[in-house]
JSON list of C-alpha atoms in Angstrom, two decimals:
[
{"chain": "A", "resi": 1, "resn": "MET", "atom": "CA", "xyz": [-0.33, 0.19, -0.34]},
{"chain": "A", "resi": 2, "resn": "SER", "atom": "CA", "xyz": [2.99, 2.20, -0.18]},
{"chain": "A", "resi": 3, "resn": "GLN", "atom": "CA", "xyz": [2.21, 3.03, -3.62]},
{"chain": "A", "resi": 4, "resn": "PHE", "atom": "CA", "xyz": [-1.29, 4.19, -2.99]},
{"chain": "A", "resi": 5, "resn": "ASN", "atom": "CA", "xyz": [-0.03, 6.40, -0.16]},
{"chain": "A", "resi": 6, "resn": "GLN", "atom": "CA", "xyz": [3.04, 7.63, -2.19]},
{"chain": "A", "resi": 7, "resn": "GLY", "atom": "CA", "xyz": [0.63, 8.88, -4.88]},
{"chain": "A", "resi": 8, "resn": "ASP", "atom": "CA", "xyz": [1.89, 6.38, -7.38]},
{"chain": "A", "resi": 9, "resn": "TYR", "atom": "CA", "xyz": [-1.66, 5.46, -8.42]},
{"chain": "A", "resi": 10, "resn": "TYR", "atom": "CA", "xyz": [-0.07, 3.63, -11.96]},
{"chain": "A", "resi": 11, "resn": "ALA", "atom": "CA", "xyz": [2.25, 1.50, -10.04]},
{"chain": "A", "resi": 12, "resn": "CYS", "atom": "CA", "xyz": [-0.31, 0.56, -7.61]},
{"chain": "A", "resi": 13, "resn": "HIS", "atom": "CA", "xyz": [-3.00, -0.40, -10.12]},
{"chain": "A", "resi": 14, "resn": "ASP", "atom": "CA", "xyz": [-0.37, -3.16, -11.71]},
{"chain": "A", "resi": 15, "resn": "THR", "atom": "CA", "xyz": [0.48, -4.56, -7.97]},
{"chain": "A", "resi": 16, "resn": "LEU", "atom": "CA", "xyz": [-3.21, -4.63, -6.69]},
{"chain": "A", "resi": 17, "resn": "GLU", "atom": "CA", "xyz": [-4.24, -6.43, -10.20]},
{"chain": "A", "resi": 18, "resn": "ALA", "atom": "CA", "xyz": [-1.22, -9.08, -10.03]},
{"chain": "A", "resi": 19, "resn": "LEU", "atom": "CA", "xyz": [-2.81, -9.75, -6.77]},
{"chain": "A", "resi": 20, "resn": "TRP", "atom": "CA", "xyz": [-5.97, -9.58, -7.49]},
{"chain": "A", "resi": 21, "resn": "MET", "atom": "CA", "xyz": [-5.50, -12.37, -10.02]},
{"chain": "A", "resi": 22, "resn": "VAL", "atom": "CA", "xyz": [-4.36, -14.48, -8.18]},
{"chain": "A", "resi": 23, "resn": "ALA", "atom": "CA", "xyz": [-6.36, -14.23, -4.40]},
{"chain": "A", "resi": 24, "resn": "GLU", "atom": "CA", "xyz": [-8.93, -16.29, -3.37]},
{"chain": "A", "resi": 25, "resn": "PRO", "atom": "CA", "xyz": [-12.28, -15.45, -4.50]},
{"chain": "A", "resi": 26, "resn": "ALA", "atom": "CA", "xyz": [-13.03, -14.14, -0.87]},
{"chain": "A", "resi": 27, "resn": "GLU", "atom": "CA", "xyz": [-10.42, -11.52, -1.26]},
{"chain": "A", "resi": 28, "resn": "ARG", "atom": "CA", "xyz": [-10.86, -10.38, -4.99]},
{"chain": "A", "resi": 29, "resn": "GLN", "atom": "CA", "xyz": [-13.64, -7.57, -4.45]},
{"chain": "A", "resi": 30, "resn": "PHE", "atom": "CA", "xyz": [-11.03, -5.88, -1.65]},
{"chain": "A", "resi": 31, "resn": "TYR", "atom": "CA", "xyz": [-8.06, -5.80, -4.18]},
{"chain": "A", "resi": 32, "resn": "GLN", "atom": "CA", "xyz": [-10.46, -4.68, -6.57]},
{"chain": "A", "resi": 33, "resn": "GLY", "atom": "CA", "xyz": [-11.55, -1.90, -4.38]},
{"chain": "A", "resi": 34, "resn": "ILE", "atom": "CA", "xyz": [-8.86, -0.31, -3.68]},
{"chain": "A", "resi": 35, "resn": "LEU", "atom": "CA", "xyz": [-7.67, -1.27, -7.26]},
{"chain": "A", "resi": 36, "resn": "GLN", "atom": "CA", "xyz": [-10.70, 0.85, -8.34]},
{"chain": "A", "resi": 37, "resn": "LEU", "atom": "CA", "xyz": [-9.85, 3.65, -5.94]},
{"chain": "A", "resi": 38, "resn": "ALA", "atom": "CA", "xyz": [-6.30, 4.07, -7.19]},
{"chain": "A", "resi": 39, "resn": "VAL", "atom": "CA", "xyz": [-7.02, 4.08, -10.92]},
{"chain": "A", "resi": 40, "resn": "GLY", "atom": "CA", "xyz": [-9.53, 7.02, -10.10]},
{"chain": "A", "resi": 41, "resn": "LEU", "atom": "CA", "xyz": [-7.14, 8.96, -8.34]},
{"chain": "A", "resi": 42, "resn": "TYR", "atom": "CA", "xyz": [-5.24, 8.60, -11.25]},
{"chain": "A", "resi": 43, "resn": "HIS", "atom": "CA", "xyz": [-7.61, 9.95, -13.14]},
{"chain": "A", "resi": 44, "resn": "LEU", "atom": "CA", "xyz": [-7.90, 12.46, -10.88]},
{"chain": "A", "resi": 45, "resn": "GLY", "atom": "CA", "xyz": [-4.51, 13.71, -11.61]},
{"chain": "A", "resi": 46, "resn": "ASN", "atom": "CA", "xyz": [-5.25, 13.45, -15.08]},
{"chain": "A", "resi": 47, "resn": "ARG", "atom": "CA", "xyz": [-7.90, 16.05, -14.55]},
{"chain": "A", "resi": 48, "resn": "ASN", "atom": "CA", "xyz": [-10.28, 13.42, -15.75]},
{"chain": "A", "resi": 49, "resn": "TRP", "atom": "CA", "xyz": [-13.78, 14.22, -13.32]},
{"chain": "A", "resi": 50, "resn": "GLN", "atom": "CA", "xyz": [-16.08, 11.93, -15.09]},
{"chain": "A", "resi": 51, "resn": "GLY", "atom": "CA", "xyz": [-13.35, 8.89, -14.51]},
{"chain": "A", "resi": 52, "resn": "ALA", "atom": "CA", "xyz": [-12.40, 9.68, -11.24]},
{"chain": "A", "resi": 53, "resn": "ALA", "atom": "CA", "xyz": [-15.89, 10.17, -9.83]},
{"chain": "A", "resi": 54, "resn": "THR", "atom": "CA", "xyz": [-17.11, 6.76, -11.10]},
{"chain": "A", "resi": 55, "resn": "LEU", "atom": "CA", "xyz": [-13.58, 4.64, -10.02]},
{"chain": "A", "resi": 56, "resn": "LEU", "atom": "CA", "xyz": [-13.66, 6.65, -6.74]},
{"chain": "A", "resi": 57, "resn": "GLY", "atom": "CA", "xyz": [-17.57, 5.26, -6.29]},
{"chain": "A", "resi": 58, "resn": "GLU", "atom": "CA", "xyz": [-17.12, 1.27, -7.80]},
{"chain": "A", "resi": 59, "resn": "GLY", "atom": "CA", "xyz": [-14.10, 1.48, -5.43]},
{"chain": "A", "resi": 60, "resn": "ARG", "atom": "CA", "xyz": [-16.10, 2.23, -2.28]},
{"chain": "A", "resi": 61, "resn": "HIS", "atom": "CA", "xyz": [-19.00, 0.15, -3.29]},
{"chain": "A", "resi": 62, "resn": "ARG", "atom": "CA", "xyz": [-16.93, -2.74, -3.25]},
{"chain": "A", "resi": 63, "resn": "LEU", "atom": "CA", "xyz": [-15.47, -2.28, -0.19]},
{"chain": "A", "resi": 64, "resn": "ARG", "atom": "CA", "xyz": [-17.96, -1.61, 1.73]},
{"chain": "A", "resi": 65, "resn": "SER", "atom": "CA", "xyz": [-18.62, -5.55, 2.72]},
{"chain": "A", "resi": 66, "resn": "TYR", "atom": "CA", "xyz": [-15.10, -5.71, 4.10]},
{"chain": "A", "resi": 67, "resn": "CYS", "atom": "CA", "xyz": [-15.80, -3.30, 7.38]},
{"chain": "A", "resi": 68, "resn": "PRO", "atom": "CA", "xyz": [-14.40, -2.01, 9.49]},
{"chain": "A", "resi": 69, "resn": "SER", "atom": "CA", "xyz": [-11.10, -3.55, 8.44]},
{"chain": "A", "resi": 70, "resn": "TYR", "atom": "CA", "xyz": [-9.97, -6.29, 6.41]},
{"chain": "A", "resi": 71, "resn": "GLY", "atom": "CA", "xyz": [-6.53, -7.51, 5.91]},
{"chain": "A", "resi": 72, "resn": "GLY", "atom": "CA", "xyz": [-4.86, -5.23, 8.46]},
{"chain": "A", "resi": 73, "resn": "ILE", "atom": "CA", "xyz": [-5.92, -2.14, 6.75]},
{"chain": "A", "resi": 74, "resn": "ASP", "atom": "CA", "xyz": [-8.78, 0.61, 8.10]},
{"chain": "A", "resi": 75, "resn": "VAL", "atom": "CA", "xyz": [-11.60, 0.36, 5.82]},
{"chain": "A", "resi": 76, "resn": "ASP", "atom": "CA", "xyz": [-14.05, 2.20, 7.55]},
{"chain": "A", "resi": 77, "resn": "ASP", "atom": "CA", "xyz": [-11.03, 5.31, 7.28]},
{"chain": "A", "resi": 78, "resn": "LEU", "atom": "CA", "xyz": [-10.41, 4.23, 3.87]},
{"chain": "A", "resi": 79, "resn": "LEU", "atom": "CA", "xyz": [-13.92, 4.75, 3.29]},
{"chain": "A", "resi": 80, "resn": "HIS", "atom": "CA", "xyz": [-14.50, 7.69, 4.83]},
{"chain": "A", "resi": 81, "resn": "ARG", "atom": "CA", "xyz": [-11.33, 9.34, 3.11]},
{"chain": "A", "resi": 82, "resn": "THR", "atom": "CA", "xyz": [-13.26, 8.40, -0.19]},
{"chain": "A", "resi": 83, "resn": "GLU", "atom": "CA", "xyz": [-16.46, 9.65, 0.25]},
{"chain": "A", "resi": 84, "resn": "SER", "atom": "CA", "xyz": [-14.68, 12.99, 1.16]},
{"chain": "A", "resi": 85, "resn": "TRP", "atom": "CA", "xyz": [-13.47, 13.45, -1.96]},
{"chain": "A", "resi": 86, "resn": "LEU", "atom": "CA", "xyz": [-16.67, 12.01, -4.27]},
{"chain": "A", "resi": 87, "resn": "MET", "atom": "CA", "xyz": [-18.14, 14.45, -2.09]},
{"chain": "A", "resi": 88, "resn": "ALA", "atom": "CA", "xyz": [-15.91, 17.33, -3.18]},
{"chain": "A", "resi": 89, "resn": "LEU", "atom": "CA", "xyz": [-16.13, 16.41, -6.49]},
{"chain": "A", "resi": 90, "resn": "GLN", "atom": "CA", "xyz": [-19.62, 16.59, -6.57]},
{"chain": "A", "resi": 91, "resn": "GLN", "atom": "CA", "xyz": [-19.57, 20.02, -4.56]},
{"chain": "A", "resi": 92, "resn": "LEU", "atom": "CA", "xyz": [-16.71, 21.92, -7.17]},
{"chain": "A", "resi": 93, "resn": "GLY", "atom": "CA", "xyz": [-17.85, 20.14, -10.15]},
{"chain": "A", "resi": 94, "resn": "GLN", "atom": "CA", "xyz": [-15.63, 19.70, -13.09]},
{"chain": "A", "resi": 95, "resn": "ALA", "atom": "CA", "xyz": [-15.24, 22.79, -13.79]},
{"chain": "A", "resi": 96, "resn": "ASN", "atom": "CA", "xyz": [-12.64, 22.79, -10.79]},
{"chain": "A", "resi": 97, "resn": "VAL", "atom": "CA", "xyz": [-11.18, 19.32, -11.52]},
{"chain": "A", "resi": 98, "resn": "ALA", "atom": "CA", "xyz": [-7.69, 20.88, -11.29]},
{"chain": "A", "resi": 99, "resn": "VAL", "atom": "CA", "xyz": [-8.01, 22.34, -7.93]},
{"chain": "A", "resi": 100, "resn": "LEU", "atom": "CA", "xyz": [-8.87, 18.81, -7.23]},
{"chain": "A", "resi": 101, "resn": "ALA", "atom": "CA", "xyz": [-6.28, 17.07, -9.00]},
{"chain": "A", "resi": 102, "resn": "THR", "atom": "CA", "xyz": [-3.43, 19.42, -7.15]},
{"chain": "A", "resi": 103, "resn": "ALA", "atom": "CA", "xyz": [-5.08, 18.98, -4.08]},
{"chain": "A", "resi": 104, "resn": "SER", "atom": "CA", "xyz": [-4.89, 15.49, -4.05]},
{"chain": "A", "resi": 105, "resn": "GLN", "atom": "CA", "xyz": [-0.83, 15.40, -4.38]},
{"chain": "A", "resi": 106, "resn": "SER", "atom": "CA", "xyz": [-1.00, 16.83, -0.51]},
{"chain": "A", "resi": 107, "resn": "GLN", "atom": "CA", "xyz": [0.31, 14.35, 2.31]},
{"chain": "A", "resi": 108, "resn": "ASP", "atom": "CA", "xyz": [-1.60, 16.56, 4.67]},
{"chain": "A", "resi": 109, "resn": "ASP", "atom": "CA", "xyz": [-5.32, 17.31, 5.22]},
{"chain": "A", "resi": 110, "resn": "ILE", "atom": "CA", "xyz": [-6.09, 20.08, 2.79]},
{"chain": "A", "resi": 111, "resn": "SER", "atom": "CA", "xyz": [-9.16, 23.21, 2.80]},
{"chain": "A", "resi": 112, "resn": "LEU", "atom": "CA", "xyz": [-10.69, 24.73, -0.22]},
{"chain": "A", "resi": 113, "resn": "ALA", "atom": "CA", "xyz": [-12.89, 27.18, -0.83]},
{"chain": "A", "resi": 114, "resn": "GLY", "atom": "CA", "xyz": [-16.19, 26.08, -1.66]},
{"chain": "A", "resi": 115, "resn": "LEU", "atom": "CA", "xyz": [-16.03, 22.77, 0.60]},
{"chain": "A", "resi": 116, "resn": "GLU", "atom": "CA", "xyz": [-17.25, 23.18, 4.50]},
{"chain": "A", "resi": 117, "resn": "ALA", "atom": "CA", "xyz": [-14.54, 20.84, 5.98]},
{"chain": "A", "resi": 118, "resn": "PRO", "atom": "CA", "xyz": [-10.97, 20.04, 4.96]},
{"chain": "A", "resi": 119, "resn": "LEU", "atom": "CA", "xyz": [-10.30, 16.71, 2.44]},
{"chain": "A", "resi": 120, "resn": "PRO", "atom": "CA", "xyz": [-8.38, 14.07, 4.23]},
{"chain": "A", "resi": 121, "resn": "ALA", "atom": "CA", "xyz": [-5.10, 13.58, 2.90]},
{"chain": "A", "resi": 122, "resn": "LEU", "atom": "CA", "xyz": [-5.32, 10.17, 0.54]},
{"chain": "A", "resi": 123, "resn": "HIS", "atom": "CA", "xyz": [-3.70, 7.32, 2.43]},
{"chain": "A", "resi": 124, "resn": "ILE", "atom": "CA", "xyz": [-4.48, 3.50, 3.85]},
{"chain": "A", "resi": 125, "resn": "ARG", "atom": "CA", "xyz": [-4.34, 3.20, 7.16]},
{"chain": "A", "resi": 126, "resn": "GLN", "atom": "CA", "xyz": [-3.42, 0.15, 8.89]},
{"chain": "A", "resi": 127, "resn": "VAL", "atom": "CA", "xyz": [-4.84, -1.18, 12.03]},
{"chain": "A", "resi": 128, "resn": "PRO", "atom": "CA", "xyz": [-2.92, -0.72, 14.97]}
]
């Protein structure tokens, strides 16, 4: 998950795809969900608002059944972060995708005009 946390979403996709292909059926949706989040964030970095919104939403949907945690990952926290970014995409709209793309590169929570709450940094956290 270090690739995801470092913002290397393309490499993260490749790593997760390799894991997904050999995973047991119960784990496949988990890997696919995180893979979709990574691809959504990759699209965001390329200012593809539609691709970002679609894949973040699909990834979030796949991961819901793995709450509160799975495989050492705090899925609840990941879903909270993802939902915050999805809401920001909706609230700020396609016209502000460049602002969100820049914000997504931050390692810290970030406040943006037009949003009530700061956007959480895009990290996968491990459970203690």
